Structure formats: C-alpha cells, structure tokens
Short mmCIF file of C-alpha atoms and ligand atoms in Angstrom, two decimals:
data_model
loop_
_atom_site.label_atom_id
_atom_site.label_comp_id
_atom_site.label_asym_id
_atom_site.label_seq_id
_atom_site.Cartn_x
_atom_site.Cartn_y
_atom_site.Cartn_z
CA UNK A 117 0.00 0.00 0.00
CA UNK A 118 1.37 3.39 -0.95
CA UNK A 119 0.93 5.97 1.63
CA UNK A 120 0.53 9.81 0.73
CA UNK A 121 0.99 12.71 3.07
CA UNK A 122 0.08 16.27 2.51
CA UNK A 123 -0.60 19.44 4.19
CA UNK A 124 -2.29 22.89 4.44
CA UNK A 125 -4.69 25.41 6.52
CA UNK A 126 -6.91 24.73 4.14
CA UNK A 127 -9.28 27.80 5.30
CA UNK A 128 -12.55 28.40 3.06
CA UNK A 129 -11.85 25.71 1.06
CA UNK A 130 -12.07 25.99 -2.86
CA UNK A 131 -11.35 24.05 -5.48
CA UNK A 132 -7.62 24.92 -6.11
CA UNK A 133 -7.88 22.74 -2.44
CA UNK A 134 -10.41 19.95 -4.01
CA UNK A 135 -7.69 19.71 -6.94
CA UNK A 136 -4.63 19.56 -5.31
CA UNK A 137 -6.37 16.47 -2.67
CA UNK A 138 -7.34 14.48 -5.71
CA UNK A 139 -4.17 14.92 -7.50
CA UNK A 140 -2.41 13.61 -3.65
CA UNK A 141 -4.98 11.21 -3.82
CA UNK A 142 -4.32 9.68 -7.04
CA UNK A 143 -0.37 9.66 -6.15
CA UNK A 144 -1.27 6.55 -4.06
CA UNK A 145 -4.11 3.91 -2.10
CA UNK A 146 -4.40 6.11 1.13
CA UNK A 147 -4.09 9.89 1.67
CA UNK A 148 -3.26 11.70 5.55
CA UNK A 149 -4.17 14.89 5.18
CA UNK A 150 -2.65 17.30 7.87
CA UNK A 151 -4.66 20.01 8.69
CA UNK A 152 -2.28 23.27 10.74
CA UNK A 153 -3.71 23.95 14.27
CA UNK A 154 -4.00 27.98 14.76
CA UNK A 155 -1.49 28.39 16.70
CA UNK A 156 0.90 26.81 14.56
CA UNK A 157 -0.54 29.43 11.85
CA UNK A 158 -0.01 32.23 14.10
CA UNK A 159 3.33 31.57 14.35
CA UNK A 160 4.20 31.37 10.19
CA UNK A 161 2.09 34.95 10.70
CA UNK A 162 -1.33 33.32 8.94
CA UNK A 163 -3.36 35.75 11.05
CA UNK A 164 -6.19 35.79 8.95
CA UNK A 165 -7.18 32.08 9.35
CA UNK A 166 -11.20 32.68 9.15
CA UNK A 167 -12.35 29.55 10.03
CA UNK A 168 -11.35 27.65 13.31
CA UNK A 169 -9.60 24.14 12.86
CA UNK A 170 -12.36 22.34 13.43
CA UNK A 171 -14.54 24.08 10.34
CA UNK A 172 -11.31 23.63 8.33
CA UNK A 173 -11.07 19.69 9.15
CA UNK A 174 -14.94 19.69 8.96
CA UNK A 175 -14.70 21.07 5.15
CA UNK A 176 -11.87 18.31 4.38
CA UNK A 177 -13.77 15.81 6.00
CA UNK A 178 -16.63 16.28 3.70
CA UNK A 179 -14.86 16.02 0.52
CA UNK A 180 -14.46 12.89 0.95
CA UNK A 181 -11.03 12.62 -0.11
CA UNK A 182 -8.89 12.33 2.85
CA UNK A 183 -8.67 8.56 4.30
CA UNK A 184 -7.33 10.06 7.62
CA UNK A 185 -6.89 13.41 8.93
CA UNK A 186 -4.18 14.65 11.51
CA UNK A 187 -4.00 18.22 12.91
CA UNK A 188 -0.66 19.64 12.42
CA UNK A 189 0.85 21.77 15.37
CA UNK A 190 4.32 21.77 15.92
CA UNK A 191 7.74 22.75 13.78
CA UNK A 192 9.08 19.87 12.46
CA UNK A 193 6.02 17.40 13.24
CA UNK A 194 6.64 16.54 9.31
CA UNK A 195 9.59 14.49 9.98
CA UNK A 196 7.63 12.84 12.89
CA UNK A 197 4.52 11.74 11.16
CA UNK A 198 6.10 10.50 8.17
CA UNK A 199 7.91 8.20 10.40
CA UNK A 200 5.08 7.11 12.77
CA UNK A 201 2.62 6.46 9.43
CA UNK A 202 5.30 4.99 7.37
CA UNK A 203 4.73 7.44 4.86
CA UNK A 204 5.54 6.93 1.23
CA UNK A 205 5.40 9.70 -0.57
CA UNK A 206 4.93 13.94 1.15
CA UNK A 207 2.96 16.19 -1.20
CA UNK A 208 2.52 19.88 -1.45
CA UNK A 209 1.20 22.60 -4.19
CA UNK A 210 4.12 23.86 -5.97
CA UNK A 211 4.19 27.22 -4.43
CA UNK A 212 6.21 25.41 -2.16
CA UNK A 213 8.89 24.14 -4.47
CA UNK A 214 11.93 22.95 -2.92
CA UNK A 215 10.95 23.79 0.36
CA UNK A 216 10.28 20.60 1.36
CA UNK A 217 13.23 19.02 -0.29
CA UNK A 218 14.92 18.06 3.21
CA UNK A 219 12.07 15.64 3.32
CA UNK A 220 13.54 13.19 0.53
CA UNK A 221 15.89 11.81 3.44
CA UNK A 222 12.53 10.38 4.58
CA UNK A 223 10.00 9.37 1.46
CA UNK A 224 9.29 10.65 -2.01
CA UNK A 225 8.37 14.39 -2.84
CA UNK A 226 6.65 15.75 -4.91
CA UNK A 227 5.39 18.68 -5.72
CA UNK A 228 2.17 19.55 -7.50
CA UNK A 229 1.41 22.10 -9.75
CA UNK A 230 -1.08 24.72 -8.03
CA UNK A 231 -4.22 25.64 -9.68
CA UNK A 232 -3.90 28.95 -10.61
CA UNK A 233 -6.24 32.43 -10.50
CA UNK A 234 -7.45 31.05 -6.76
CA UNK A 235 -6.52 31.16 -3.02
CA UNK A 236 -7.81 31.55 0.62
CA UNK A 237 -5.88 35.15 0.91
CA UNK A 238 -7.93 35.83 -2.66
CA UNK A 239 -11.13 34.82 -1.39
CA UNK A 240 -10.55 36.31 1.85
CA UNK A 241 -9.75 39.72 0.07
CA UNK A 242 -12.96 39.85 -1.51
CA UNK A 243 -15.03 39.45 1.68
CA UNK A 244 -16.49 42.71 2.53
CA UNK A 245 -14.16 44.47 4.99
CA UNK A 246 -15.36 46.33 8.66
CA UNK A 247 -14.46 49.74 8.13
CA UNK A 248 -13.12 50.62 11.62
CA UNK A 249 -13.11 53.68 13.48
CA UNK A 250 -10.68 54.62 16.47
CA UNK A 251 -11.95 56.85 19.21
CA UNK A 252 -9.52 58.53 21.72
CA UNK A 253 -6.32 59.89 22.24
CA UNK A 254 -4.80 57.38 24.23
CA UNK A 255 -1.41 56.16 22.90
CA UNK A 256 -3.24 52.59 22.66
CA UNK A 257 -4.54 54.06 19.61
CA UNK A 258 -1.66 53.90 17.57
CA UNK A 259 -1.04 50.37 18.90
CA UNK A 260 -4.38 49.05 17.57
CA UNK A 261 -4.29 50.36 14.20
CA UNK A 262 -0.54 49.02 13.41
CA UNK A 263 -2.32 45.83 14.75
CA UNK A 264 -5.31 46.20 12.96
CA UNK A 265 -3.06 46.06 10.01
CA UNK A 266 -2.53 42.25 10.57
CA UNK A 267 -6.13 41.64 10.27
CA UNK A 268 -7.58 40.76 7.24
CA UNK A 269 -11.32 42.36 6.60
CA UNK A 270 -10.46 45.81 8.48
CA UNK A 271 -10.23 48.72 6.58
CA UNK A 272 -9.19 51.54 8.78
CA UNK A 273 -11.83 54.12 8.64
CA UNK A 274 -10.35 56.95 10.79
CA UNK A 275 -9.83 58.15 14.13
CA UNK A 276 -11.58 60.63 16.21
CA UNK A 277 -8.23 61.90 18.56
CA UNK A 278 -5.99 65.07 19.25
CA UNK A 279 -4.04 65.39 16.15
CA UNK A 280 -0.54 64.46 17.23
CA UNK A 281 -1.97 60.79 18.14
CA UNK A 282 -1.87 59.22 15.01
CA UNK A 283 2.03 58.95 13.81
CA UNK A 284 0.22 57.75 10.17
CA UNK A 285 -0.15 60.49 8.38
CA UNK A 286 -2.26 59.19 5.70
CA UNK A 287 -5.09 58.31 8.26
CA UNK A 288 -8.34 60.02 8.64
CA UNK A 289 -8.22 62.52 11.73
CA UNK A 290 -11.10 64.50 12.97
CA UNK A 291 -12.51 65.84 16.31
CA UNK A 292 -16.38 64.78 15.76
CA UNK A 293 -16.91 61.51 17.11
CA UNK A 294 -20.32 61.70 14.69
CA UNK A 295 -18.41 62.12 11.98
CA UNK A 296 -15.71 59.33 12.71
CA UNK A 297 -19.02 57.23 13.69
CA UNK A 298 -20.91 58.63 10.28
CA UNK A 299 -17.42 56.66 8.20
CA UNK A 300 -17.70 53.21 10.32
CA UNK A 301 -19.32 50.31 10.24
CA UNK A 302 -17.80 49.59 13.97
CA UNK A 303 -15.27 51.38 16.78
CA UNK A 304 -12.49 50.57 18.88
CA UNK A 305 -13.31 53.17 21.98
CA UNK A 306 -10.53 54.09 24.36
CA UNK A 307 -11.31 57.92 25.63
CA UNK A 308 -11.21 58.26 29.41
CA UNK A 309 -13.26 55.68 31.24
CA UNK A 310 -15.63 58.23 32.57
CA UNK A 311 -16.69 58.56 29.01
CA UNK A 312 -16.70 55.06 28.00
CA UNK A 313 -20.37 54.53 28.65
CA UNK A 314 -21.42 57.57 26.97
CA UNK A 315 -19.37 57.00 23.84
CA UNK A 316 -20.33 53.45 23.77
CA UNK A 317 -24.05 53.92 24.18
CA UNK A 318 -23.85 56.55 20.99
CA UNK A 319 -22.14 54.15 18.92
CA UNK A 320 -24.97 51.28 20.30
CA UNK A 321 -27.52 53.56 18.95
CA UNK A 322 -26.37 54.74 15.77
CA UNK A 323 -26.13 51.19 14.84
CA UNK A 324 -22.40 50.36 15.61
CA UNK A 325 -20.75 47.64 17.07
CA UNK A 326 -18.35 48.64 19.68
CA UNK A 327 -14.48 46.96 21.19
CA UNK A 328 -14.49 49.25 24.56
CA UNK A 329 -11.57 49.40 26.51
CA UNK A 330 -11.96 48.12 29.86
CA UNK A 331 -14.14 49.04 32.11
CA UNK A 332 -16.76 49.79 29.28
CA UNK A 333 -18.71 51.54 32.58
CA UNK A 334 -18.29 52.84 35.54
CA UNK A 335 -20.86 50.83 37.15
CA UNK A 336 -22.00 47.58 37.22
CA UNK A 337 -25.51 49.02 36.22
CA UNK A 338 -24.56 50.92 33.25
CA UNK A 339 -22.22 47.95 32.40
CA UNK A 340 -25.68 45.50 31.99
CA UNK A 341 -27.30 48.65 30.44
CA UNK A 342 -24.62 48.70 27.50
CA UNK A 343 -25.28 45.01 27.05
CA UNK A 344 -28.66 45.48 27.02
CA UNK A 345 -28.65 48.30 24.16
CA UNK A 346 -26.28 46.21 22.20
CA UNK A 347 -28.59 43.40 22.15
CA UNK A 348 -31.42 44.93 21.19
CA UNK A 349 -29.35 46.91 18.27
CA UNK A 350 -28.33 43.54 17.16
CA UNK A 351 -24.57 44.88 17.62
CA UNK A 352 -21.55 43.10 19.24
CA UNK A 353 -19.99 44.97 22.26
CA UNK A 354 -16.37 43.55 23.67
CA UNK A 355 -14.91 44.74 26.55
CA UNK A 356 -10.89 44.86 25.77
CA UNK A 357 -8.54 43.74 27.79
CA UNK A 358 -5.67 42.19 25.36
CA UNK A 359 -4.47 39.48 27.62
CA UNK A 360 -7.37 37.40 27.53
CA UNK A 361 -6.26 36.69 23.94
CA UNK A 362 -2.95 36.16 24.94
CA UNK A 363 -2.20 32.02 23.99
CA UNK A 364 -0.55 31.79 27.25
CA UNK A 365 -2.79 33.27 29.03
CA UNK A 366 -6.19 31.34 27.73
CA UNK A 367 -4.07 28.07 28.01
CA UNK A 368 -3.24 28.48 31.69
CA UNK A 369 -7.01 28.86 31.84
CA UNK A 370 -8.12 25.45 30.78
CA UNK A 371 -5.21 23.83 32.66
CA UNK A 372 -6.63 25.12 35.87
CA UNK A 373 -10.18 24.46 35.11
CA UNK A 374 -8.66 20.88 33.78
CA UNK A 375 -7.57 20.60 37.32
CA UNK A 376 -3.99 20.80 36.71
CA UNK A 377 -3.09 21.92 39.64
CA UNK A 378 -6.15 20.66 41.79
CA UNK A 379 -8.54 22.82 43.39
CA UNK A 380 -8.06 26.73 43.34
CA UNK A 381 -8.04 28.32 46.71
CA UNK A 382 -5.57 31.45 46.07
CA UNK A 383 -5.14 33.69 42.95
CA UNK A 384 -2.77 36.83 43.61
CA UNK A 385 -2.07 38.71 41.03
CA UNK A 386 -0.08 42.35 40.46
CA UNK A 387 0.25 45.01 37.46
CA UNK A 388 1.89 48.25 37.91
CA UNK A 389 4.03 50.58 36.04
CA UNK A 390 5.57 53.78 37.31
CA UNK A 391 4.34 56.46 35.36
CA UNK A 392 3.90 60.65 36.37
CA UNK A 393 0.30 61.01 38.04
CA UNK A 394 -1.84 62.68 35.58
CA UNK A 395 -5.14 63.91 36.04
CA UNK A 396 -6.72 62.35 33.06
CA UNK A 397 -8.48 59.36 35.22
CA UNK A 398 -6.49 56.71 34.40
CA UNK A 399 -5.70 55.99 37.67
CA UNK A 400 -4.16 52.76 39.33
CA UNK A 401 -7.94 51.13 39.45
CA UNK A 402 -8.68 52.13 35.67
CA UNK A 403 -5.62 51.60 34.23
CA UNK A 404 -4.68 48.14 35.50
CA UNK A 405 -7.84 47.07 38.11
CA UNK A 406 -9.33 45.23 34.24
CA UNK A 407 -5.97 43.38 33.56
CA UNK A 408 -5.38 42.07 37.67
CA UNK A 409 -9.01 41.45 37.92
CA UNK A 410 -9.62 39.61 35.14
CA UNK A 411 -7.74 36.13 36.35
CA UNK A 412 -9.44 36.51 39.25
CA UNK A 413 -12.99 36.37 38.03
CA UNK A 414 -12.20 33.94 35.21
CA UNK A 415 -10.92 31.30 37.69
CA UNK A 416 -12.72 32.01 40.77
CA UNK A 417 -16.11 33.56 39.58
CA UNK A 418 -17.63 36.21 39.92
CA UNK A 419 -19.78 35.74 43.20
CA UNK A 420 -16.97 36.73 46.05
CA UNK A 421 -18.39 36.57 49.95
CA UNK A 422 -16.43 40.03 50.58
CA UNK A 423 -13.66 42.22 49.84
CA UNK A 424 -11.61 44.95 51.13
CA UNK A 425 -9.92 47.57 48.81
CA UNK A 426 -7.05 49.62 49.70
CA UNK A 427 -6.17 52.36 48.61
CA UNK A 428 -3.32 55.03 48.72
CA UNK A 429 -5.02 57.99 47.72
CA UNK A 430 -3.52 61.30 46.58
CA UNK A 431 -5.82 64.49 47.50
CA UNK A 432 -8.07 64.49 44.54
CA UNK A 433 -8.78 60.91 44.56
CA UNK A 434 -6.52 59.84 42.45
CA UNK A 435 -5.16 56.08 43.64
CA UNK A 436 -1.30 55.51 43.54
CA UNK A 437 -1.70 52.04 44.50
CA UNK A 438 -4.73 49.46 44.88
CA UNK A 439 -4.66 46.53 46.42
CA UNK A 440 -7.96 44.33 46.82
CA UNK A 441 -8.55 41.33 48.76
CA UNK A 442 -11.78 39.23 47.84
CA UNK A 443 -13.16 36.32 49.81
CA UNK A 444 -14.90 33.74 48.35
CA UNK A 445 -16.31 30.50 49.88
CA UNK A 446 -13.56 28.16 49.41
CA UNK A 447 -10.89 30.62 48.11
CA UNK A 448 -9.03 34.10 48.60
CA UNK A 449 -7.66 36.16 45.83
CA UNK A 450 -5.63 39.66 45.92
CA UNK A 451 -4.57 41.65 43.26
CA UNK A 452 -2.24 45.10 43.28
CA UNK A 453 -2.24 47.23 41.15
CA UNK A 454 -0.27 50.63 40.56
CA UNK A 455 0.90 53.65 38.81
CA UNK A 456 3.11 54.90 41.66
CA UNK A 457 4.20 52.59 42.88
CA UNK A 458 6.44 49.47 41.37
CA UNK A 459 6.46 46.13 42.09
CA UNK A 460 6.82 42.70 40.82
CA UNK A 461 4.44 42.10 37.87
CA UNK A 462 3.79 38.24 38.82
CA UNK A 463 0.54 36.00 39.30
CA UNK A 464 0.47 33.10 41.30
CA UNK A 465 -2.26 30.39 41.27
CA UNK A 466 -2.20 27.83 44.51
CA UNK A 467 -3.96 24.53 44.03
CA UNK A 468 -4.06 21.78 46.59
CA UNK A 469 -1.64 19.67 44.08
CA UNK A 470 0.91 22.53 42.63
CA UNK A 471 0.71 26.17 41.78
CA UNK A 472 1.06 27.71 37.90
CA UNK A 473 3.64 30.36 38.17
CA UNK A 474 3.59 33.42 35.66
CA UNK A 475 6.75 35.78 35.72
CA UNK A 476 6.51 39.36 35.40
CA UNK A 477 5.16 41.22 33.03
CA UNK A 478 2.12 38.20 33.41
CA UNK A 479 -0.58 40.03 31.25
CA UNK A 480 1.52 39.86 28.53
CA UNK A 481 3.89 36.35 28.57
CA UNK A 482 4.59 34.01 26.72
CA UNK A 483 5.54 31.78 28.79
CA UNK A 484 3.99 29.96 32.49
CA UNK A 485 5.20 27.12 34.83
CA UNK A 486 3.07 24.75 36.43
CA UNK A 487 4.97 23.52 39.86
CA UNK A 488 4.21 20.65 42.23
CA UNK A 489 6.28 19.92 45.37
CA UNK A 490 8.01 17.16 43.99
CA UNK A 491 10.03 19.54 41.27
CA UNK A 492 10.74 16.44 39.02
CA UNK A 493 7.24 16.70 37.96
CA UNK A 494 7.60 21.08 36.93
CA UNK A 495 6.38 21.95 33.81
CA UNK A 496 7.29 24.84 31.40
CA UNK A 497 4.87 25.69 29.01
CA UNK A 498 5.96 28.15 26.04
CA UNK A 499 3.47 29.80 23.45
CA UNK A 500 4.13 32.46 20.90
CA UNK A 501 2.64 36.14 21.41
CA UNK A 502 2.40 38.53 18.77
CA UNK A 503 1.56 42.21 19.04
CA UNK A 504 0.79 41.29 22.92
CA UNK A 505 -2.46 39.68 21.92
CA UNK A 506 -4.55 42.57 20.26
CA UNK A 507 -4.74 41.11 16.71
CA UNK A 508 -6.36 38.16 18.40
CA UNK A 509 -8.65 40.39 19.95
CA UNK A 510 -9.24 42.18 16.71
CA UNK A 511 -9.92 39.04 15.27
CA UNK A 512 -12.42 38.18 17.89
CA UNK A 513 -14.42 41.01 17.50
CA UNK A 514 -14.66 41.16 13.86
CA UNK A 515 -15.60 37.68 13.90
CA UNK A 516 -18.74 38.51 16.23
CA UNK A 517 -19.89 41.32 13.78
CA UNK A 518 -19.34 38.70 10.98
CA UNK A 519 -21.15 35.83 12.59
CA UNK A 520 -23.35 37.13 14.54
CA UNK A 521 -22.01 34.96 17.28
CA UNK A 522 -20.68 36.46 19.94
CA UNK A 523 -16.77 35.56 20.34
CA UNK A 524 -15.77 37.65 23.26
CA UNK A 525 -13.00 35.46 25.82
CA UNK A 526 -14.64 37.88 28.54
CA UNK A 527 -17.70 36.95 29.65
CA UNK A 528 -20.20 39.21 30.31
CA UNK A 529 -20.78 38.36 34.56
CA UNK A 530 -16.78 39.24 34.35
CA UNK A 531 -17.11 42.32 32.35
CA UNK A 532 -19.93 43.43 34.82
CA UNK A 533 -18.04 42.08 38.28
CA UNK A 534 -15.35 44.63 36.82
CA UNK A 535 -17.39 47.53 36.49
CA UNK A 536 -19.10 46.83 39.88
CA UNK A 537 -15.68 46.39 41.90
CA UNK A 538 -14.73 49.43 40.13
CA UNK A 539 -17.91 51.33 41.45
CA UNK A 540 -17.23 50.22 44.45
CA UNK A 541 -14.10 52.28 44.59
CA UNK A 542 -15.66 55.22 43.12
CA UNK A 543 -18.33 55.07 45.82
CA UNK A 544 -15.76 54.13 48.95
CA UNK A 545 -17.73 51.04 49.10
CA UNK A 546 -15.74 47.98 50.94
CA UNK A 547 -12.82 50.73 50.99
CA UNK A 548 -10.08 52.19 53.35
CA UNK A 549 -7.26 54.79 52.81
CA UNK A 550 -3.53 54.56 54.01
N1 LIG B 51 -3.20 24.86 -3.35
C1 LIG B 51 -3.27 24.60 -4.72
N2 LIG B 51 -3.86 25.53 -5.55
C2 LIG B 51 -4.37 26.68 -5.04
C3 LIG B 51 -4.31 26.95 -3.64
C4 LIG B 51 -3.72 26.00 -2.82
O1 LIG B 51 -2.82 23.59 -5.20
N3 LIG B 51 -4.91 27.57 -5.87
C5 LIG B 51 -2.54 23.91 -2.48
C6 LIG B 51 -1.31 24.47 -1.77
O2 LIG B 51 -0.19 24.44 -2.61
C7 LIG B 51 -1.18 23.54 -0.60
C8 LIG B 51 -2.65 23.17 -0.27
O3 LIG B 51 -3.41 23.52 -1.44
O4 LIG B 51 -0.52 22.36 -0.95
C9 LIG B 51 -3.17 23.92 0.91
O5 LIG B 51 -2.92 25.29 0.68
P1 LIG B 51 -3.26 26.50 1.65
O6 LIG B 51 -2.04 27.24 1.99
O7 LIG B 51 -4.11 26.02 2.74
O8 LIG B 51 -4.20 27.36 0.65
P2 LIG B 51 -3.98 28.75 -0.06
O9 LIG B 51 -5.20 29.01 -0.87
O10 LIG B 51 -2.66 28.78 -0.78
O11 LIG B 51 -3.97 29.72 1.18
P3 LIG B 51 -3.34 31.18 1.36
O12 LIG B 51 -3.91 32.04 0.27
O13 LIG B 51 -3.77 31.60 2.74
O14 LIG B 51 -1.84 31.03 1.25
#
C-alpha cells in the first residue's frame, strides 16, 4: 500500500484545495491529510485564518477525499509523522517548491502544480471588509491600528483623537466623534473611562458595534445597560482587555479548570508601572484594576463573599496604588495594582496539588510554569505572542460582527463584576485609605 501525506490550513476551502487532494490522492491507495492547528498558523504569521480548525477539518472531511486526517501543530512534526505512518510519498502545491526538499531523506516528494487564479488570501480579500473607526487619544490608539493592520477584513476608517496621536499620516483625523461614527461600520473606543459609557451607548444607537476598553462603565448598572442596548441593536460589544487573547494566558485557563493543579483556593495577582500622576483618570484602578481582575474572576467567579480595597489615595482621589482582597467560599484572591508605585508584575495560582507560576510582566507572557512539590514533575509551558495579543482580539471582535455569534474570551458576569468592583471604589464602598 502506498501511503501519501500532505498538508495545508486549508481555510474556506475551494477548489484549487479539491484539486490539489485528488491529485495527492491519485499519487497513491491512502491519503493523511494534515490540517495546521492555529497556533501553529499564528506563528508562520497566517493571522487571517477565518475559520477555526475544526470548520477547516470539517470542510476536508466532507470532501471525501482524505482517508485520515491529523491536525498539524508543531515545527518539524513533518519528519515525525512521516515516520510514525510509514509514509511513502509527502505532497505539497508547488508554491512550495523545494521547500520541502529536506524531506527526501525520509520518502518521495513531490510537488504539485497549483491551480492557478485562486486562493484563501484571494477569497478572503474579496469578503467585505469592517471599516473601523478609532476613538480617543490614548497612545493605545496607535497600537491598535498598526495591529489592525494584521487583520484581514479591516479597513481603517479613521480616528476621532488630538491630532498628534496618530504617527500615520495618511489616516483620517477628525474631532467629531459623529463624523468618525458617520465613516464606520464599527469602533475601537478608548477615551477616558468616565466617558466610555457615553461613547459606547452613541455608537450602540447609531447602529455600531463597539471593542471598549476596559471598564466599558463605571458601574455595574450601566455595564448590563450597554449590554442590554447592544442586544437589542443587534450589535456586538467587547470589553478589551488584550491578555485574555494572549495564547498563554487562555491556556493556563483550561489547565486550571482541567484541574492541573487541583482545586483553586488562592489567585494573587499584580500590574503596575511607574508612570507621572496625571489627572486624566487613568488611575491605578482604571488603568490596571481590568488586567489584575480579570484572572481573578475567570478562575474564581464572579460571586466573592467580601472584599476589602485599599487604597493610597492622593488628594483628589486619584489612587497611587490598589490593592484588593476578595473572599470567596472556598478561596481568597488579591490583586495590586499601581501607577506609583512598582512592584513585581507576577501571578500566582495555589492549588491543593501545585501552583502555575507566571513571571513578570504576566498580562503579557509568553511563557507559564506549572509547579508541584516534587520539582521532578515542573512543567514549562511556552506559546508564541504577537503584538501582545490585540490582533487576536481584533480578530475576535470582527468575527462577532461577521457571525453574529458572539466571540468575546470575557464573559459578560466578568465584564460586569469589573465595572461593579470598580464602582465600588468610586463610591468608597468595601474601601479604606492609608
Ligand atoms: N493549493 C493549490 N492551488 C491553489 C491553492 C492551494 O494547489 N490555488 C494547495 C497548496 O499548494 C497547498 C494546499 O493547497 O498544498 C493547501 O494550501 P493552503 O495554503 O491552505 O491554501 P492557499 O489558498 O494557498 O492559502 P493562502 O492564500 O492563505 O496562502
């Protein structure tokens, strides 16, 4: 029996695909077709991957042409499977020509000509693109639209910010947020969280669908209020926070809730970064409060017994440094946060079988260790982050307002639990000074 191997992402698939599998096919009596896991894709900087593995081994499934089908997710995994399945002969399209030539130590290879006048990055192209507007003048801005460059289907479709925000000049500035809103089909808000709910709500109602730096409100009312609109305008609304699309960070996620480390009774977890008081209300609790809290919520939940926060307040409110301590039934957590004052940017998770480690700066790693007492048993896990997970989070969002389907990693209770803790330290609720 001749066995044939081939590759490929194999997103949207089209007929150039269909071809190429028949062609692999016909080299031989059974065909393994490897299908690349996203991550793997992420890392050759295939970004725009529309459909998840599963719809992409789904679509190969159903042509019927594939006798087996593997999911591809590691460098060098080639030389691995052609060994384990005894592989005759490797196969790719021949825009890969001699690529693949280190291969021939192993089986046959050959290369087959592509189909020409087709592709996913063609078809992809031709989808109608989100024309994206950027509200604020934080310096995020500038960050999201050189990441919104890696997504495929945004077009950039201004910004509404102080002039000397946006480094490209070739980009759209203005100073009316109608008129930025009037050019969009969606917006990426970050103006000063005071506004948030205001800005969001008037992008809800005109229609638009909304990414809202976190918190999207400053209470955990107006929080289920914004949800509320958006629903009922049939638009998505994300709260941002980057790391939750961070690899690392959503894959320390399931190992906890896998039970990696046994049952959860401590999460601590600290963000600062010294920078000059200013008075534009991006405080300690605004600025990082989202980012610290966010682990917290996600592993523990959202329904703590109590908490204390404490501040160190300057005289008009302003916090140099947070830290809050919740209580939950069977856990504790406590997170730090500050813009005055530094510390170690680490988060700890304690389990009654080992603890995940995450070095500083945590919200955005690449890397985590899992520890147990017997340190034989220590595990490093490693996972590639690109533009400190934005893109991802770009991705996400226009993914909801293409789907329909909401594909936020924050769920709503967590978006609200921030906005209410937050609240809370607007109204001196659960609070003391030093
Ligand atoms: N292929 C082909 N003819 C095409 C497109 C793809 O023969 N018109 C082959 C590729 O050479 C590869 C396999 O199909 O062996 C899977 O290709 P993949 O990279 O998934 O598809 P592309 O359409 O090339 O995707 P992209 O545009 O994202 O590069």
């Amino acid at each position: 029996m001749i066995k044939v191997i081939t590759y490929g992402t194999f997103d949207l698939l089209h007929y150039g695909h269909v071809r190429l599998l028949e062609r692999a096919k016909a080299l031989g009596d059974y065909l393994i077709v490897g299908v690349t896991a996203d991550d793997f894709d992420k890392s050759r900087g295939k970004i725009n991957v529309q459909q998840s593995l599963m719809e992409r081994v789904e679509a190969v499934r159903e042509t019927g042409l594939a006798d087996e089908i593997i999911i591809e997710e590691y460098e060098g995994q080639k030389i691995d499977d052609i060994r384990r399945y005894e592989i005759d002969i490797f196969t790719v399209g021949s825009d890969w020509v001699g690529k693949f030539d280190y291969l021939k130590a192993y089986c046959k290879v050959v290369y087959l000509d592509r189909t020409q006048g087709i592709s996913s990055s063609n078809i992809r192209e031709k989808k109608q693109k989100i024309r994206l507007g950027f509200m604020g003048s934080s310096p995020m801005i500038d960050k999201f639209i050189r990441e919104s460059r890696y997504v495929n289907g945004i077009e950039i479709a201004g910004v509404c910010a102080r002039k000397e925000i946006v480094k490209d000049k070739s980009i759209y500035v203005t100073d009316d947020y109608e008129e930025l809103m009037d050019r969009s089909d969606a917006v990426y808000i970050v103006s000063l969280p005071r506004q948030h709910d205001a800005d969001v709500l008037k992008a809800l109602q005109k229609g638009k669908s909304v990414l809202c730096e976190s918190p999207v409100a400053l209470s955990a009312a107006k929080n289920e209020e914004l949800f509320t609109v958006a629903r009922e305008q049939g638009c998505v609304l994300m709260e941002s926070i980057k790391t939750a699309y961070a690899t690392a960070y959503s894959r320390l996620l399931l190992l906890v809730k896998g039970g990696k480390i046994g049952a959860v009774y401590s999460v601590d977890a600290t963000c600062t970064s010294l920078q000059k008081p200013n008075s534009d209300s991006w405080n300690s609790i605004c600025a990082w409060g989202p980012t610290a809290l966010l682990p917290v919520f996600q592993i523990l939940g959202c329904e703590y017994r109590s908490k204390e926060i404490v501040s160190y307040l300057e005289k008009d409110g302003y916090d140099k440094f947070t830290r809050i301590s919740f209580v939950y039934d069977h856990a504790v957590a406590s997170v730090k946060v500050g813009k005055a004052v530094k510390s170690e940017g680490e988060r700890i998770i304690s389990g009654t079988k080992g603890y995940i480690y995450v070095p500083a700066p945590w919200w955005k790693t690449d890397y985590f260790e899992v520890r147990y007492e017997d340190q034989t048993q220590n595990k490093r896990y490693f996972y590639q982050l690109d533009g400190e997970g934005i893109r991802y989070e770009l991705l996400a969002f226009c993914k909801s307002i293409e789907t329909g389907k909401n594909g936020s990693y924050i769920e709503q209770s967590v978006s609200k639990a921030i906005s209410g803790v937050i609240e809370d330290f607007y109204r001196r609720t659960d609070c003391k000074e030093i």
